[in-house]
Coordinates of C-alpha atoms in Angstrom, one line a residue:
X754 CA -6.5 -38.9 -13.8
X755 CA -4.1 -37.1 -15.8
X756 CA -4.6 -33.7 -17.0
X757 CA -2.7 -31.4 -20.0
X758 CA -3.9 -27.6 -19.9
X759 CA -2.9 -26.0 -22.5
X760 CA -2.7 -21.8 -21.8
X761 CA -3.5 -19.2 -25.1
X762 CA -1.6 -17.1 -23.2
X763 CA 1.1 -16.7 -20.6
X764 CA -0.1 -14.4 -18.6
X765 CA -2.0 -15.9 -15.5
X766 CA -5.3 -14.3 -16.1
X767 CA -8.9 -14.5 -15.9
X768 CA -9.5 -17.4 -17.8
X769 CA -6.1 -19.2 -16.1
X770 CA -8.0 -18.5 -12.6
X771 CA -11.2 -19.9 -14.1
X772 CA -9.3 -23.4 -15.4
X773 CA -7.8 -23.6 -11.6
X774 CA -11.0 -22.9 -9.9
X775 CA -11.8 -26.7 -12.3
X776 CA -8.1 -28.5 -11.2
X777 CA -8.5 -27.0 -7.9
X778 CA -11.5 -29.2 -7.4
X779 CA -9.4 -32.3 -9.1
X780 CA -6.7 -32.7 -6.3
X781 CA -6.5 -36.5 -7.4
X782 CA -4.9 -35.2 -10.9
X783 CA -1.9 -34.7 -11.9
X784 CA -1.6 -32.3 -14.1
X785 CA 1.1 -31.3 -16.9
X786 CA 0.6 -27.2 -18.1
X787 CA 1.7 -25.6 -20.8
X788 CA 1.5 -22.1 -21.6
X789 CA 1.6 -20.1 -25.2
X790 CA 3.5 -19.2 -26.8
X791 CA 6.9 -20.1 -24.7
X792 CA 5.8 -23.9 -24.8
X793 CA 5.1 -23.9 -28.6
X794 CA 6.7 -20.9 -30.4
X795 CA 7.1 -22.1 -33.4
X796 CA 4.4 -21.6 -36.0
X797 CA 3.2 -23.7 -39.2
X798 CA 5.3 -23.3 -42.2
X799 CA 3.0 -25.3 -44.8
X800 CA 5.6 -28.0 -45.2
X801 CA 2.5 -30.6 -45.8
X802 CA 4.7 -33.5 -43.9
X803 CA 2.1 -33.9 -41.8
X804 CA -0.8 -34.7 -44.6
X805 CA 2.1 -36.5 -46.8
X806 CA 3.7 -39.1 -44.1
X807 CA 3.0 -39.6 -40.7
X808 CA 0.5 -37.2 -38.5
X809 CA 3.0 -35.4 -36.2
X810 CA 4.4 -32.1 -36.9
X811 CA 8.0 -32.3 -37.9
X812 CA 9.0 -28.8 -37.9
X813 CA 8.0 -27.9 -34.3
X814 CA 9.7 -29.4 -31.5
X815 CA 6.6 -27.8 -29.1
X816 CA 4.1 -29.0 -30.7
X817 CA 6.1 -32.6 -30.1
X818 CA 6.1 -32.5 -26.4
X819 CA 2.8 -31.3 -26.2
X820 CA 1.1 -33.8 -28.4
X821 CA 2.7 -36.5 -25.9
X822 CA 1.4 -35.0 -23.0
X823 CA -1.9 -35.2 -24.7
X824 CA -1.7 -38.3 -26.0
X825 CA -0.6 -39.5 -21.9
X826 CA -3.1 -37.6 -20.7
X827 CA -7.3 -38.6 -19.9
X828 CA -8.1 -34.9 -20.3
X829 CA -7.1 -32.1 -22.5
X830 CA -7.6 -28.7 -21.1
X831 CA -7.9 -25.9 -23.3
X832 CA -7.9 -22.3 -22.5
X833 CA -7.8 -18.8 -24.4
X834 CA -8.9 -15.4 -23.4
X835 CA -10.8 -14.1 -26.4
X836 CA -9.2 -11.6 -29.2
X837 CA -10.5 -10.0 -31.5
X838 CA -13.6 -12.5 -31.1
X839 CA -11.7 -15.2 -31.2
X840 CA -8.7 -17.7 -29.7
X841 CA -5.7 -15.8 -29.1
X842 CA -2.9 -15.6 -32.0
X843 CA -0.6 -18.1 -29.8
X844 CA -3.6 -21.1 -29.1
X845 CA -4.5 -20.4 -33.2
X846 CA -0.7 -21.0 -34.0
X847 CA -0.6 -24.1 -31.8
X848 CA -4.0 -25.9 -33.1
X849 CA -2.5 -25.3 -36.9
X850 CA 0.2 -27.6 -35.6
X851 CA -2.0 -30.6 -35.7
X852 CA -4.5 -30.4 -38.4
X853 CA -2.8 -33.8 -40.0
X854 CA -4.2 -35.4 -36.7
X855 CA -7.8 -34.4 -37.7
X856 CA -10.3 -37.1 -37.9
X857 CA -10.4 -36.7 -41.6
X858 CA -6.6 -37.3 -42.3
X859 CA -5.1 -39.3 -39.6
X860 CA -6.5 -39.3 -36.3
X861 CA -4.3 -40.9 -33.3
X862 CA -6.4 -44.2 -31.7
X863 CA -5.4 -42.8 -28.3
X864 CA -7.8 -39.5 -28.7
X865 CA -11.3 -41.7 -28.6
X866 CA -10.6 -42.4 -25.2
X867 CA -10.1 -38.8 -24.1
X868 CA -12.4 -36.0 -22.4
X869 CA -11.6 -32.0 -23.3
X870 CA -12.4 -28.8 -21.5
X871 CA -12.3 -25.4 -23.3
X872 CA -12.6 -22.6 -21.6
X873 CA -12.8 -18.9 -22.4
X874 CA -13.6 -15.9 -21.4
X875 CA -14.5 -12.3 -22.3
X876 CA -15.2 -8.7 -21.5
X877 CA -18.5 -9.4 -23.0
X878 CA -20.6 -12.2 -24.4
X879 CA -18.7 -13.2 -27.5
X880 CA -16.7 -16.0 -26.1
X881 CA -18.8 -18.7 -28.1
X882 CA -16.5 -18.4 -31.8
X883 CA -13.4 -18.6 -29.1
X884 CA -15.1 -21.8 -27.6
X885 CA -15.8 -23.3 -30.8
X886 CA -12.4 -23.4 -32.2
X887 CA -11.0 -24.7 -29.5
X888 CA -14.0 -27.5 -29.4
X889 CA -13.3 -27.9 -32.9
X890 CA -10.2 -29.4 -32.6
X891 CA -10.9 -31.3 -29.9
X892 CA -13.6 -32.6 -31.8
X893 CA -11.8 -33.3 -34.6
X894 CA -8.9 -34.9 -33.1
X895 CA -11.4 -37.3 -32.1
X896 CA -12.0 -36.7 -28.5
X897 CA -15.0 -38.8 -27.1
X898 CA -16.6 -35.7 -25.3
X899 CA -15.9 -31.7 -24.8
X900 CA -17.4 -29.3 -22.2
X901 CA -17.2 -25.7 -22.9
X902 CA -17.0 -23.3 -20.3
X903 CA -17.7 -19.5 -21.4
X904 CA -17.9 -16.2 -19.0
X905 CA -18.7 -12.6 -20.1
X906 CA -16.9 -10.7 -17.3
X907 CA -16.4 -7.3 -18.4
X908 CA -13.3 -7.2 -16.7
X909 CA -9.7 -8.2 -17.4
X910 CA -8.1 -8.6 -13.7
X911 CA -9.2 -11.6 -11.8
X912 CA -9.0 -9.8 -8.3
X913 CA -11.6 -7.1 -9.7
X914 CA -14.5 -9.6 -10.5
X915 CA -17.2 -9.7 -8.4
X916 CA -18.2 -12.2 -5.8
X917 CA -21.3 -12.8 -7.5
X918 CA -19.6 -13.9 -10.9
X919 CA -16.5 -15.4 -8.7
X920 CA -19.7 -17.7 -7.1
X921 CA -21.1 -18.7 -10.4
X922 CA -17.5 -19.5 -11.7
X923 CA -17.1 -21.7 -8.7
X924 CA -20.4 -23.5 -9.0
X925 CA -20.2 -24.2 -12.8
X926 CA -16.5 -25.3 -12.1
X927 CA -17.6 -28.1 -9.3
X928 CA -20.2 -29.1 -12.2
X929 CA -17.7 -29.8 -14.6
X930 CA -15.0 -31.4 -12.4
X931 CA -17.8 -33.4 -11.7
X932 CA -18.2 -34.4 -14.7
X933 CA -14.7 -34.7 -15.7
X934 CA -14.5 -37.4 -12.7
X935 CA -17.0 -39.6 -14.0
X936 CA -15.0 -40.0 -17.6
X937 CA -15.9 -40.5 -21.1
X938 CA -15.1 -44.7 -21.8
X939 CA -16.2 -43.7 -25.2
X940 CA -17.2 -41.7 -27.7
X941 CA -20.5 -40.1 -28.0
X942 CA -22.5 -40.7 -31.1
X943 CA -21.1 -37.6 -32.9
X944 CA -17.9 -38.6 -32.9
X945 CA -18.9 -41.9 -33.8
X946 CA -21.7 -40.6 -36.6
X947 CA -18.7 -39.0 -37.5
X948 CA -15.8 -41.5 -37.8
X949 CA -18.4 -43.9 -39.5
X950 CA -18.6 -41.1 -42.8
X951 CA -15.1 -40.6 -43.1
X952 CA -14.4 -44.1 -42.7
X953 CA -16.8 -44.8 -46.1
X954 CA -14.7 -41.8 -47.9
X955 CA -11.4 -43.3 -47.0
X956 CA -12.9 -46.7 -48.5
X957 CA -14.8 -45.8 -50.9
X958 CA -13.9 -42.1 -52.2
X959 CA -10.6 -41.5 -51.8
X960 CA -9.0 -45.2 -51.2
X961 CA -5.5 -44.7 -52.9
X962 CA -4.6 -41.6 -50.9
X963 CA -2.1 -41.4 -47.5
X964 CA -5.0 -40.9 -45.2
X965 CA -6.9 -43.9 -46.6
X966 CA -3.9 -45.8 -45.9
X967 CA -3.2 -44.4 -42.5
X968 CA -7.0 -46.0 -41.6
X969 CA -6.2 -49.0 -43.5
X970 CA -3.3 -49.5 -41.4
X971 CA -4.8 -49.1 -38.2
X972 CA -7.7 -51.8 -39.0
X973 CA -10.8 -49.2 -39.1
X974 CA -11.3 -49.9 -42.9
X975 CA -12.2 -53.4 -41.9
X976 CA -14.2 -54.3 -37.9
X977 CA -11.3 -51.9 -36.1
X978 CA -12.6 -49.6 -34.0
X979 CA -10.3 -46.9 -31.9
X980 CA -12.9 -46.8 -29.1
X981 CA -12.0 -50.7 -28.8
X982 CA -8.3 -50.3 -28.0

């Protein structure tokens, strides 16, 4: 199994510990970590080249290397402690990157064979806007299944958390190694449900535009199928 964790931050917090207590339990993996905003500094500049050509940012050389590692990966680990209720300003800067990769423009066939993992945490229960960006993309990108892991911990240092919460971090982390170990072959039936509307805009709505032909070009306008690959 290979694994690409992605850090909001580069400080090796609370919600860093939390994503190692899940690797931790994944010793078979190997894993490829990249931590924001040193790994991907640069942000969007509205150039459109991703919408207008190919799907690949071409004004961030980060955002390159990381979208290999993703694409080379079987998991895509996402993490961001939670600002102002939501990702941090360096994981929002990276997931602009790669909005030309969404389902709806020009998804990458190698993304319906992967699993994702967000986590996030908080000093109080308002992790689940943080979560859902995160899971958005993922989502979007085509990923054939996301777990979200989300901790209130009223509490910002890792060595000051109880051994209580540490417990039920440790417990909910063996689940979803777990469950990362048994894999994803395919999409669930969202992503399917929604692959199969988007693939009647591109054919029927918009079929003269670069998306349409991005699908048409991969075979999914006709029987292709990126799950089949």
């Amino acid at each position: 199994m290979k694994i690409c964790a992605v850090y909001g931050t580069e400080r090796r917090g609370c919600t860093w510990h939390i994503a190692q207590e899940v690797l931790s339990r994944l010793p078979e993996a190997e894993v490829t970590e990249f931590f924001l905003p040193r790994d991907c500094p640069e942000a969007c500049v509205s150039c459109f080249r991703c919408f207008e050509g190919g799907n690949r940012c071409c004004q961030s050389p980060g955002a390159g290397r990381i979208l290999e590692a993703m694409l080379a990966s079987d998991v895509i680990l996402l993490t961001s402690p939670v600002y102002a209720l939501h990702v941090s300003g360096p994981m929002k800067t990276f997931l602009d990157h790669y909005c030309g990769m969404w389902m709806v423009h020009k998804p990458n066939r190698e993304m319906f064979h992967k699993q994702g993992l967000v986590i996030a945490a908080a000093s109080g229960p308002v992790y689940r806007a943080a979560l859902r960006e995160m899971k958005d993309s993922l989502d979007f990108w085509g990923a054939a299944r996301t777990w979200k892991m989300g901790f209130a911990l009223m509490e910002i240092r890792w060595d000051r958390l109880s051994p209580g919460l540490k417990k039920r971090i440790a417990r909910q982390a063996e689940r979803t190694a777990a469950r990362l170990r048994r894999g994803a072959a395919v999409p669930g039936w969202k992503t399917r449900c929604l692959f199969y509307a988007l693939r009647l805009v591109h054919k029927y709505v918009w079929p003269d535009t670069p998306d349409a032909a991005w699908w048409r070009e991969q075979g999914w306008l006709d029987r292709g199928r990126p799950w089949r690959a």
